[in-house]
Coordinates of C-alpha atoms in Angstrom, one line a residue:
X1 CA 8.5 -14.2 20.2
X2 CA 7.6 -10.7 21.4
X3 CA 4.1 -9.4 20.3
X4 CA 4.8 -7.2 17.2
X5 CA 4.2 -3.7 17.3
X6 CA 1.7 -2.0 16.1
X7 CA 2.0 1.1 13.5
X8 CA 0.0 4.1 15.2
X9 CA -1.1 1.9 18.4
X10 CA -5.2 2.6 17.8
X11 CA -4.8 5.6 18.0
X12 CA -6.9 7.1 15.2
X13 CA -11.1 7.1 15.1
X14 CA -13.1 5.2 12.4
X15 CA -13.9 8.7 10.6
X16 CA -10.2 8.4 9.6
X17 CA -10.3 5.1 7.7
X18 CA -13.4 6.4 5.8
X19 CA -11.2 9.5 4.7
X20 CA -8.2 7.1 3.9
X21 CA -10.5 5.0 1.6
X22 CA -11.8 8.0 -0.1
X23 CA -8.3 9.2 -0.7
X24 CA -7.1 6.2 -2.4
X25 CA -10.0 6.6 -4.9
X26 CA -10.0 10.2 -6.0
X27 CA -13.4 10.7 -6.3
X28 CA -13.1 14.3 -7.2
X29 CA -10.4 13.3 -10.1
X30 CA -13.2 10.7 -11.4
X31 CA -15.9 13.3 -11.0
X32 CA -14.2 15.6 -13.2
X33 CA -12.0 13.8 -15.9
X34 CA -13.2 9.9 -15.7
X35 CA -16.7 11.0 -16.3
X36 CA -16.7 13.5 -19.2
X37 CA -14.5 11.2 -20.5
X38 CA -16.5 8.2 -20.7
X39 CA -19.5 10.2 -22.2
X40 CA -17.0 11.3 -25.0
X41 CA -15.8 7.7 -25.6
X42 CA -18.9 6.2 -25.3
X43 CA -22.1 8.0 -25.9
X44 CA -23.8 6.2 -23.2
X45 CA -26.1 8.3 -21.5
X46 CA -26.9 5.8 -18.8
X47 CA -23.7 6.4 -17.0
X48 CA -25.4 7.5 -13.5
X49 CA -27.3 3.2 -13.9
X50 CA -23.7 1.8 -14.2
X51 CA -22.2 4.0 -11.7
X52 CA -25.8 2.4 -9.3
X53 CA -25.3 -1.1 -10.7
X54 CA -21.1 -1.5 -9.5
X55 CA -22.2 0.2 -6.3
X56 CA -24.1 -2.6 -5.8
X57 CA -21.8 -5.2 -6.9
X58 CA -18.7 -3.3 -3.8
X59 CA -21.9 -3.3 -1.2
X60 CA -22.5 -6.9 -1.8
X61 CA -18.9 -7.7 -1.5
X62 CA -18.4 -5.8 1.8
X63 CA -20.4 -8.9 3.5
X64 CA -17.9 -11.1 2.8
X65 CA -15.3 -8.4 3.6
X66 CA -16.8 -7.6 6.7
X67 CA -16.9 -11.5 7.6
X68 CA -13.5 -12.2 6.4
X69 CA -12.5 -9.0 9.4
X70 CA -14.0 -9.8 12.2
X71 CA -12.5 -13.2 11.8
X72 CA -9.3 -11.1 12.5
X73 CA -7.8 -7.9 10.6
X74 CA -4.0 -7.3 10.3
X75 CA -2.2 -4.6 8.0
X76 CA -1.7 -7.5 5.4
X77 CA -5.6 -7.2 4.6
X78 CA -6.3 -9.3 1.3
X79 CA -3.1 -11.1 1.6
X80 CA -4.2 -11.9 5.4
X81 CA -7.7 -13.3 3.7
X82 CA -6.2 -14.9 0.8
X83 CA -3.8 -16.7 3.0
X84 CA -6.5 -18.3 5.1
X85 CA -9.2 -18.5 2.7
X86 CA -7.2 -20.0 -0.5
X87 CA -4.2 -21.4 0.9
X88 CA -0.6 -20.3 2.1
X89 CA 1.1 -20.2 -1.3
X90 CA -2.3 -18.4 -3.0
X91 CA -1.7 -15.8 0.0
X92 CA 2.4 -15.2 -0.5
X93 CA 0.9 -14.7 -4.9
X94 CA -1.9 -12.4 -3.5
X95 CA 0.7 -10.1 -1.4
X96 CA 3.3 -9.8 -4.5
X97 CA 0.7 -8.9 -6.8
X98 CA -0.9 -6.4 -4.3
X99 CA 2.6 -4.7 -3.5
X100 CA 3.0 -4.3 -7.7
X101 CA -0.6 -2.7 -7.6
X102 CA -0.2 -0.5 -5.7
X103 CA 2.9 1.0 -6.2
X104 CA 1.8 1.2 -9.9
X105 CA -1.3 3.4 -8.7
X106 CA 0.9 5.7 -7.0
X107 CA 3.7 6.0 -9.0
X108 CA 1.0 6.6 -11.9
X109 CA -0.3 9.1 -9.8
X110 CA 3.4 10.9 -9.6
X111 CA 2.8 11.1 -13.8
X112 CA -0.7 12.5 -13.3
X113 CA -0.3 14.7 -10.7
X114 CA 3.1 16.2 -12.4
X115 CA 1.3 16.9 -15.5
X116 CA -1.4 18.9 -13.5
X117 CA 0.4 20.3 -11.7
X118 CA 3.4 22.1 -13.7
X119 CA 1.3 24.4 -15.9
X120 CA -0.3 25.9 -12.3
X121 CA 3.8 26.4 -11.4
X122 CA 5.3 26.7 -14.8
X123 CA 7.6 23.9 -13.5
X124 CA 8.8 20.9 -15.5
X125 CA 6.2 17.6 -14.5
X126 CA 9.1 15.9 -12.4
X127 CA 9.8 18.9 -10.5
X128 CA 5.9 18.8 -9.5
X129 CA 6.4 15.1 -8.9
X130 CA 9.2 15.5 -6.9
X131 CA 7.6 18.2 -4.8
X132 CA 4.5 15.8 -4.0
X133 CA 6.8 13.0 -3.6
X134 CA 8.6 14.7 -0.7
X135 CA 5.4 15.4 1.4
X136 CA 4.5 11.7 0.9
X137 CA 7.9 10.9 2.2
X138 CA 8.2 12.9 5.0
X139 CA 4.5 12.0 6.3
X140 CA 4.9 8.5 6.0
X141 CA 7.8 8.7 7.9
X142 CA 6.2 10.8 10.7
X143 CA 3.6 8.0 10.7
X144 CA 0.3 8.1 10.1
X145 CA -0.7 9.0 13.6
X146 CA 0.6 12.4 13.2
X147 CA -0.1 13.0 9.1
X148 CA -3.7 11.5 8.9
X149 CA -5.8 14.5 9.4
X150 CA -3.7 15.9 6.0
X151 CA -5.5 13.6 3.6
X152 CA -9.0 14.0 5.8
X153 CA -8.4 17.8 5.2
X154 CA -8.3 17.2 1.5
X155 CA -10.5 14.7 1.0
X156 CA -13.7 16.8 2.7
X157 CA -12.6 19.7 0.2
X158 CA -12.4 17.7 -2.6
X159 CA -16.2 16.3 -2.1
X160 CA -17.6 19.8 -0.9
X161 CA -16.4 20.7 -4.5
X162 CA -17.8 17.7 -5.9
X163 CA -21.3 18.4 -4.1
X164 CA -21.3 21.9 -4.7
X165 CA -20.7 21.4 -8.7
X166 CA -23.1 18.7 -8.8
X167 CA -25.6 21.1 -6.6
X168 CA -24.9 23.8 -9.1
X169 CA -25.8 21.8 -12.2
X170 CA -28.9 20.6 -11.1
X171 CA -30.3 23.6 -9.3
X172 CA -29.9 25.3 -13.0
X173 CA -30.9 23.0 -15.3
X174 CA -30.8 23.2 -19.3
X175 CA -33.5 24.1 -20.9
X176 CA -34.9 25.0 -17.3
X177 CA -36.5 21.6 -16.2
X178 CA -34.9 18.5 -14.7
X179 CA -34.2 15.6 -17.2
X180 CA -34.1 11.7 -16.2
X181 CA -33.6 10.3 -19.4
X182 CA -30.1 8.9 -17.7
X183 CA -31.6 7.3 -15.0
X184 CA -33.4 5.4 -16.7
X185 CA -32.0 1.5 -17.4
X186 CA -33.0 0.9 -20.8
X187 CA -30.8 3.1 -22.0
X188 CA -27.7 0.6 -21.1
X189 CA -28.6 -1.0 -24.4
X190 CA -27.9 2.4 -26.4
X191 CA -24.5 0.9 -26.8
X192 CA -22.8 -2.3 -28.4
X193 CA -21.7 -5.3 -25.4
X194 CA -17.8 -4.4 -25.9
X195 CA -18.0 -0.5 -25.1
X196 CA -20.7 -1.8 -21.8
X197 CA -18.0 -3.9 -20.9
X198 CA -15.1 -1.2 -21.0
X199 CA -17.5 1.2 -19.4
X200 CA -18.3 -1.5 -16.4
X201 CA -14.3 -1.6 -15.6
X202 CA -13.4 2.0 -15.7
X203 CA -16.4 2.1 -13.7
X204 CA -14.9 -0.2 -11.0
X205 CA -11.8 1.3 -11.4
X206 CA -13.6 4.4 -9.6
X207 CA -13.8 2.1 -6.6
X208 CA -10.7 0.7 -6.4
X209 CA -9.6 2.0 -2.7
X210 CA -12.5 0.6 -0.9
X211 CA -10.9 -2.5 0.0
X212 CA -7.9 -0.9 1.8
X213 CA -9.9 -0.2 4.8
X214 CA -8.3 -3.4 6.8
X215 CA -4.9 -2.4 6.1
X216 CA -5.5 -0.1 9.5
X217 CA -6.9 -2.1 11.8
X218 CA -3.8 -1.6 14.2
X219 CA -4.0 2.1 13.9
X220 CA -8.4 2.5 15.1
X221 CA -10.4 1.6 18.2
X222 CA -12.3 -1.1 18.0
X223 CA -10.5 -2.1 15.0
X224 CA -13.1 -5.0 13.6
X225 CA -15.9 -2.5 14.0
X226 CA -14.2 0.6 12.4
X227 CA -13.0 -1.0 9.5
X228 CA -15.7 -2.6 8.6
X229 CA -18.3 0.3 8.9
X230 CA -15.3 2.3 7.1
X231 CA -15.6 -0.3 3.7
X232 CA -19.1 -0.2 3.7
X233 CA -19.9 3.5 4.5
X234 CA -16.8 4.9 1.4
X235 CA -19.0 2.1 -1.1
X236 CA -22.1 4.4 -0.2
X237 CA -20.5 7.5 -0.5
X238 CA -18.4 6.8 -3.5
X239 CA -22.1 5.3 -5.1
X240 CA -24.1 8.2 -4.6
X241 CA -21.6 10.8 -5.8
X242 CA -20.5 8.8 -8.8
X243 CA -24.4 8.9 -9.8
X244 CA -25.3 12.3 -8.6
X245 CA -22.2 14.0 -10.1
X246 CA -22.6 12.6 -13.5
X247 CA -26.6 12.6 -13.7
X248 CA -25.8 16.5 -12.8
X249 CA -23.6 16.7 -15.8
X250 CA -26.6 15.6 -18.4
X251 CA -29.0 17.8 -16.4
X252 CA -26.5 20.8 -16.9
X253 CA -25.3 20.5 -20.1
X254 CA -28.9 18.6 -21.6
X255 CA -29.1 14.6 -22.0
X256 CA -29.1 15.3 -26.3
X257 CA -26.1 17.6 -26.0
X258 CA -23.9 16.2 -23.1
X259 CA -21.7 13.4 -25.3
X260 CA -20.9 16.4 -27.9
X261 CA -20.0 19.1 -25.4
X262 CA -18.2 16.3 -23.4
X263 CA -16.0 15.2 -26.6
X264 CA -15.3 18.9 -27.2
X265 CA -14.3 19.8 -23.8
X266 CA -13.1 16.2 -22.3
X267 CA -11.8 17.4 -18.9
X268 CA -13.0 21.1 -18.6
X269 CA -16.1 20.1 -18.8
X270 CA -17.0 20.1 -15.4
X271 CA -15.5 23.3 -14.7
X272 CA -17.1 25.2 -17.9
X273 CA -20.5 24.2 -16.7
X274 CA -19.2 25.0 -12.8
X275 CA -18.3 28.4 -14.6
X276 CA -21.3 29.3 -15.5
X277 CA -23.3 28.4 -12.5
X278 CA -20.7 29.6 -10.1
X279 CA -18.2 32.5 -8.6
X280 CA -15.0 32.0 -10.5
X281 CA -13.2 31.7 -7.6
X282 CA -15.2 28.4 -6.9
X283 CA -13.8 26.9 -10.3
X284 CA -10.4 28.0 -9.8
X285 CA -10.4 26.1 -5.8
X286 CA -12.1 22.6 -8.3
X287 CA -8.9 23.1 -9.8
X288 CA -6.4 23.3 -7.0
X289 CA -8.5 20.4 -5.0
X290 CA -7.9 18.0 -8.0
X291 CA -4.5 18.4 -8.1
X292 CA -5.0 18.0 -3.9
X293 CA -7.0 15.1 -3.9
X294 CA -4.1 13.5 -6.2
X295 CA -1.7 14.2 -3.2
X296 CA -4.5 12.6 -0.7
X297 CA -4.5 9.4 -2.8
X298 CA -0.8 9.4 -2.9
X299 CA -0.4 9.8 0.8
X300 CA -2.8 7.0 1.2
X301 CA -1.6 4.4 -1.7
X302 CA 2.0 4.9 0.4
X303 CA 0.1 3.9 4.1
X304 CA -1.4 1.1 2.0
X305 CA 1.6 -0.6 0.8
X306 CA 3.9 0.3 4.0
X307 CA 1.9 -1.8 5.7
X308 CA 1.6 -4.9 3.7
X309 CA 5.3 -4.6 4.1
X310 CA 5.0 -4.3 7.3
X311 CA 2.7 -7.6 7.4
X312 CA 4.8 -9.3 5.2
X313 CA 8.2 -8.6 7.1
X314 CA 6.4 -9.9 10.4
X315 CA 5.2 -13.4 8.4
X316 CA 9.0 -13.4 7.4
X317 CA 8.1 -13.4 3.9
X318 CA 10.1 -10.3 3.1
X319 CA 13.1 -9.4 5.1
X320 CA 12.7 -8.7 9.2
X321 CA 14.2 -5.9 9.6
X322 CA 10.8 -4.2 7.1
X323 CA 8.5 -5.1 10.2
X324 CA 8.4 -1.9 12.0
X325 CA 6.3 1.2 10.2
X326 CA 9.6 3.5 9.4
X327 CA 12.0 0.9 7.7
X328 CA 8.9 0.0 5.4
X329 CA 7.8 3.6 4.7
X330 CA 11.2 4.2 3.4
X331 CA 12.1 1.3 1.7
X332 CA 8.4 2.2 -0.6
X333 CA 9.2 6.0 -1.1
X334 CA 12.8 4.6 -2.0
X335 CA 11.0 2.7 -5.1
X336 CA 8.6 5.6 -6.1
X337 CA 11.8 8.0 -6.1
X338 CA 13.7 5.7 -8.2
X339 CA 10.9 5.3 -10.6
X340 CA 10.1 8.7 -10.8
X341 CA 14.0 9.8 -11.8
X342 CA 14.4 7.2 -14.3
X343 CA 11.4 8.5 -15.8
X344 CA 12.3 12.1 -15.6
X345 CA 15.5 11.3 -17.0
X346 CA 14.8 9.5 -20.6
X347 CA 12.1 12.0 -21.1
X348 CA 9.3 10.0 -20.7
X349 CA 5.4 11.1 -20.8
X350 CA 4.1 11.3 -17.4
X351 CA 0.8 11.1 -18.7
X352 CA 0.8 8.2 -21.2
X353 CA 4.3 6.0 -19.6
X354 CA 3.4 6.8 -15.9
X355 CA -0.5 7.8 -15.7
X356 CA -2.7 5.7 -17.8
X357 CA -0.7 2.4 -18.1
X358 CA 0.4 2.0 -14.6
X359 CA -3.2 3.3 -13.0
X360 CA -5.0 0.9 -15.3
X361 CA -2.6 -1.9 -14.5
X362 CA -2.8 -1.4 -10.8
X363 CA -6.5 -1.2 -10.9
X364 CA -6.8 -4.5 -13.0
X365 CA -4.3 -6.0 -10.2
X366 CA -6.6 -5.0 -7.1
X367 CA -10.2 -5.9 -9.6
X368 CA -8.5 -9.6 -9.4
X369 CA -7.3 -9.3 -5.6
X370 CA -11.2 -8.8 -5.2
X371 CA -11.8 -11.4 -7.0
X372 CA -9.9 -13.8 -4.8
X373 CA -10.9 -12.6 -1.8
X374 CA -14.2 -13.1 -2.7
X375 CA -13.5 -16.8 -3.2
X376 CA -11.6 -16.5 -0.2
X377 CA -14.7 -15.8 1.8
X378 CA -16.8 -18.5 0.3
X379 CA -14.4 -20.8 1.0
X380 CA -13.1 -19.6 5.0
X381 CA -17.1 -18.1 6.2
X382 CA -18.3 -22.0 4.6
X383 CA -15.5 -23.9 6.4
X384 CA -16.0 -22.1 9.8
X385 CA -19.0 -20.7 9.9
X386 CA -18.9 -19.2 13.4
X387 CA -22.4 -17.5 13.7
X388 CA -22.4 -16.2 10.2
X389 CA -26.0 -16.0 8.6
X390 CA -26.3 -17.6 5.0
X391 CA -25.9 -14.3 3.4
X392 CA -22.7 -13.0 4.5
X393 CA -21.4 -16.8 4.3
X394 CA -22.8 -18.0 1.1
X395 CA -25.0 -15.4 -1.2
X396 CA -22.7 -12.5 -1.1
X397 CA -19.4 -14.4 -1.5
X398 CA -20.9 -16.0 -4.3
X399 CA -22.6 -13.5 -6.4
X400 CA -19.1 -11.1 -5.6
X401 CA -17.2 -14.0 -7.0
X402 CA -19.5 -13.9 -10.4
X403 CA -19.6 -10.3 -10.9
X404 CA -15.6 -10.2 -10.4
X405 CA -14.9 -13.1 -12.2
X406 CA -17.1 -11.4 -15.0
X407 CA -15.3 -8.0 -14.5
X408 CA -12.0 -10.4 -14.9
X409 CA -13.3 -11.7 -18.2
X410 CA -13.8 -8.4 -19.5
X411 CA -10.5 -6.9 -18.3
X412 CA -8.7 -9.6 -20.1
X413 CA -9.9 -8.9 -23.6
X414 CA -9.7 -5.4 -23.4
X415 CA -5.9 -5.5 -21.5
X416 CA -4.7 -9.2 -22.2
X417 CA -0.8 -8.6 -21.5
X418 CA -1.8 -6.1 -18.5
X419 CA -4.3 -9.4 -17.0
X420 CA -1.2 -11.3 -18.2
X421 CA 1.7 -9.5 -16.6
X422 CA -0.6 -9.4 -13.2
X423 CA -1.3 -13.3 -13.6
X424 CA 2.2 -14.0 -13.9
X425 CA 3.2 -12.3 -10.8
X426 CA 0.7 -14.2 -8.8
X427 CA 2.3 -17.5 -10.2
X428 CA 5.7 -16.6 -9.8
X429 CA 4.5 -16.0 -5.8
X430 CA 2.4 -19.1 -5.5
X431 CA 5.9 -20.9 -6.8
X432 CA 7.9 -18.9 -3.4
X433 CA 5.1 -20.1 -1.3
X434 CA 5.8 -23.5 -2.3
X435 CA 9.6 -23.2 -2.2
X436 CA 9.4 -22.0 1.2
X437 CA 7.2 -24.8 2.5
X438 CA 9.7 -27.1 1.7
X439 CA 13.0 -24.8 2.4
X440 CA 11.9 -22.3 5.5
X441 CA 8.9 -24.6 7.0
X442 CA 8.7 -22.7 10.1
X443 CA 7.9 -19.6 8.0
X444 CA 5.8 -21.2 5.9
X445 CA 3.3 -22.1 8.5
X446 CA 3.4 -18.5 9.6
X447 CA 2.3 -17.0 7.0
X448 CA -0.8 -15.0 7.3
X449 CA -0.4 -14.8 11.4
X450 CA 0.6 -11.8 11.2
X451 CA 4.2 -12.5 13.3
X452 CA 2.1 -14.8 15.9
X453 CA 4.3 -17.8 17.4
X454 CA 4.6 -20.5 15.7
X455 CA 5.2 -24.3 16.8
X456 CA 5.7 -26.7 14.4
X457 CA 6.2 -30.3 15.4
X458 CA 7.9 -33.1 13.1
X459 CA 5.5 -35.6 11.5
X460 CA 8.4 -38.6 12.4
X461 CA 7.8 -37.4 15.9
X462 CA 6.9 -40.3 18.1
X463 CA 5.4 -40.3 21.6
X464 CA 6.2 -42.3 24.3
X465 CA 3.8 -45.1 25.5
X466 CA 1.5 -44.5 28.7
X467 CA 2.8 -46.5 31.3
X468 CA 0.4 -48.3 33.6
X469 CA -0.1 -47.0 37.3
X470 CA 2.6 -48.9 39.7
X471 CA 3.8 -50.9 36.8
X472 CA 7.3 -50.6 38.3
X473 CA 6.1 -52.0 41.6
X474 CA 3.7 -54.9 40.5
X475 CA 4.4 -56.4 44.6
X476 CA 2.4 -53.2 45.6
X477 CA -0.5 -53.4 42.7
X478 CA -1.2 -57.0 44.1
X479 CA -1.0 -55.8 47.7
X480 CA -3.3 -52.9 46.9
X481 CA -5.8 -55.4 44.8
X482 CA -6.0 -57.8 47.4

C-alpha cells in the first residue's frame, strides 16, 4: 500500500495551529454575547473564578493530550486516541459522533452568523449564510496551505478587539477605583448548585476548539511538537481572556450594577460600555470582527471535519475515494449547503433551529469526546508507559476523566435528549465497529493506523515443523558424528 498523502505536506508553522484553535472557539463571540449573557441569566458575579477554574480543568487535560500525540498524531485526532486507547469499535463510535459535532457547530454557525450578518447588509439571513458558506467552500477547496493565513488574519483582530475592550473597561473604572469583588471565590456560592452547574458547561463550551489542534499534524513541522504547544498555549490564552474580559465587564459597568445593565442590554453590552470608553469607530470594527471571527470558526470547523474524513477514508471506514483533502472538503461543504437550503426554505429561525440547538449539541458531543479521550489516555499512557512521568500517565488522565465525567452528569440533566441523541450515535458506531470485525476483518484491524499496511494472518494457520539438520541424509549425520 502506498504511503497516504498528506493534506498541506508540513508546510505550515506551529503559530498556525494556535490561530486554528482559536478560530474554532470564537473567543471574541464569547467575550461579547456568552458573557453578558450568563450575568443576565445567572446573577453570578464570580464568573471571571469559573472561567479560572475550567481553564484549569483543559490545562490538566492537555497532559494526557500531549501524551496521547507524541505517541503518534494523524488528522483523525480523538478518533485516532479513542481507537487505541478504548478499543477499535469505541474508536469507529468516537469518529461518527465527532463528524455529527462538528458539522452541527458549523452549520449552527451558518444560523448565527446569518442573523448578524443581514441587518449590516439588509440581506435576508440565508443570503448572508450563503455568502459565508461560499468562502468556506472555496478555501477548503484551495486547501489549507494556501487559505490559512485568512482565519490567522481574523482571529489576531478579533482578540486586539477583545484586549482593547477589556483594556478600556478597566483603565476607566466605575465609580473611579478598581473592584475585585469577582475575583474572589466565595462568591461561587451566591448561586443555587443547578444554575453553577449550567454556568460550568457554557463555560466549557467557550473551550470547545482546543482539542482540534492534532487534526493538523500532517500540515506543521515538527508535527508532535507543534501540536502539542498549540493545545496547550490556545487553553492559556482562551483562560486569561475569558477572565480578564469578563472581570473588565464588572469593573466597567460596577460589580452591584453589572447583572442589571447586563439583563437590560444582553449583547450590546460590551459595546455600550466600549462606547463610552472608546472612538466610535472602535465599536463599529467590535462589530464587523464578530461577525469575522464567526467566518474564522467556520473556516476552521470545515478543516476540522475534512480531515477526519480524510482519516477515516484512509482506515477504510468511510468510502476510499474521501482520502485525499479535496474529495472530503467537498463532500462536507456539500452537507452544510444542503442544510443550510432546507432551512432557508421552510422558513426556519436561524437563530433558535440552526444557532442555539445545534452549537449546544455539538459542544455537548465534543464535552463527551473529551471525556473519552481522557479515559483513553489512562488506559494507552498506563498500558505503554514509554518514558511518561506519573503525571502525564496517571494524575492528569485521571482527574480529566472526573471533571468530564462530572461536566457529563451535568450536561445530561440540563440537555437529556441532546446527551441522548449524542449517546446513541456513539452506539450505533460501536455496533459498525463490531460488524466490520467480523464482515471486513482486514479493515477492522486498520482502523486507527491511519491507512498504514496491514497484515493479518488466520488463527487456523499452521506452521510447518523444524526439521532436524541432515535428517534427509542420516548416512552423513553418523559419518559426521563418528
Amino acid at each position: 500500500m502506498p504511503s497516504p498523502p498528506t493534506p498541506a505536506a508540513r508546510r505550515l508553522g506551529g503559530a498556525s495551529v494556535v490561530f486554528l484553535a482559536l478560530a474554532a472557539a470564537t473567543p471574541l463571540t464569547v467575550v461579547t454575547a456568552v458573557v453578558p449573557g450568563a450575568y443576565a441569566d445567572s446573577g453570578l458575579l464570580a464568573l471571571p473564578v469559573l472561567f479560572a477554574g475550567l481553564g484549569l480543568l483543559m490545562l490538566v487535560f492537555t497532559a494526557g493530550y500531549t501524551g496521547m500525540i507524541r505517541r503518534g498524531a494523524g488528522p483523525g485526532a480523538l478518533y485516532t486516541f479513542i481507537a487505541r486507547g478504548l478499543g477499535r469499535p469505541a474508536g469507529v463510535g468516537a469518529a461518527w459522533l465527532a463528524l455529527l459535532s462538528y458539522n452541527a457547530l458549523q452549520i449552527g454557525l451558518y444560523g448565527v452568523v446569518g442573523a448578524a450578518a443581514a441587518p449590516l447588509a439588509d440581506v435576508e439571513w440565508w443570503v448572508a449564510a450563503g455568502a459565508c458558506w461560499l468562502v468556506v467552500a472555496v478555501c477548503g477547496m484551495l486547501g489549507l496551505t494556501r487559505t490559512a493565513w485568512l482565519p490567522a488574519v481574523l482571529v489576531v483582530a478579533g482578540l486586539g478587539v477583545a484586549v482593547a475592550y477589556a483594556v478600556a473597561n478597566l483603565l476607566d473604572p466605575a465609580g473611579g477605583r478598581l473592584a475585585w469583588t469577582a475575583l474572589d471565590p466565595a462568591r461561587l456560592a451566591d448561586v443555587s448548585r443547578p444554575v453553577l452547574g449550567l454556568l460550568l458547561l457554557v463555560g466549557a463550551f467557550a473551550f470547545v476548539g482546543i482539542e482540534t489542534t492534532a487534526a493538523y499534524a500532517e500540515d506543521v513541522h515538527a508535527p508532535r511538537r507543534a501540536t502539542s504547544r498549540a493545545a496547550v498555549l490556545s487553553v492559556l490564552l482562551l483562560t486569561v481572556l475569558y477572565a480578564a474580559s469578563s472581570w473588565a465587564m464588572t469593573v466597567a459597568a460596577g460589580p452591584g450594577r453589572i447583572v442589571a445593565a447586563a439583563t437590560a442590554r444582553g449583547p450590546e453590552l460590551a459595546f455600550d460600555l466600549a462606547a463610552a470608553r472608546l472612538a466610535p469607530w472602535a465599536v463599529s470594527l467590535g462589530r464587523v470582527l464578530v461577525v469575522a471571527g464567526l467566518l474564522a470558526a467556520m473556516m476552521a470547523l470545515h478543516h476540522t471535519i475534512a480531515r477526519y474524513v480524510v482519516a477515516l477514508g484512509r482506515d477504510r471506514v468511510l468510502s476510499a475515494g474521501l482520502a485525499a483533502p479535496r474529495p472530503a472538503s467537498f463532500t462536507q461543504s456539500l452537507a452544510a449547503g444542503l442544510v443550510i437550503g432546507v432551512c432557508a426554505a421552510f422558513r426556519l429561525d436561524p437563530v433558535e433551529s440552526l444557532g442555539r440547538r445545534l452549537a449546544v449539541g455539538g459542544s455537548l458531543g465534543v464535552l463527551l469526546l473529551l471525556l473519552a479521550t481522557s479515559l483513553a489516555a489512562l488506559l494507552l499512557l498506563n498500558r505503554r508507559p514509554d518514558g511518561e512521568g506519573i503525571w502525564r500517565r496517571f494524575v492528569a488522565p485521571s482527574v480529566s476523566t472526573v471533571g468530564f465525567g462530572a461536566l457529563a452528569y451535568l450536561a445530561y440533566l440540563q440537555f437529556p435528549d441532546l446527551v441522548t441523541a449524542a449517546l446513541a450515535t456513539v452506539v450505533l458506531g460501536v455496533v459498525y465497529g463490531v460488524v466490520l470485525r467480523f464482515v471486513r476483518p482486514v479493515i477492522y484491524a486498520g482502523i486507527g493506523l491511519g491507512g498504514n499496511a496491514v497484515v493479518v494472518a488466520p488463527s487456523t494457520l499452521t506452521l510447518p515443523r523444524p526439521r532436524s539438520p541432515g535428517a534427509h541424509r542420516p548416512e552423513r549425520v553418523n559419518r559426521l558424528a563418528g
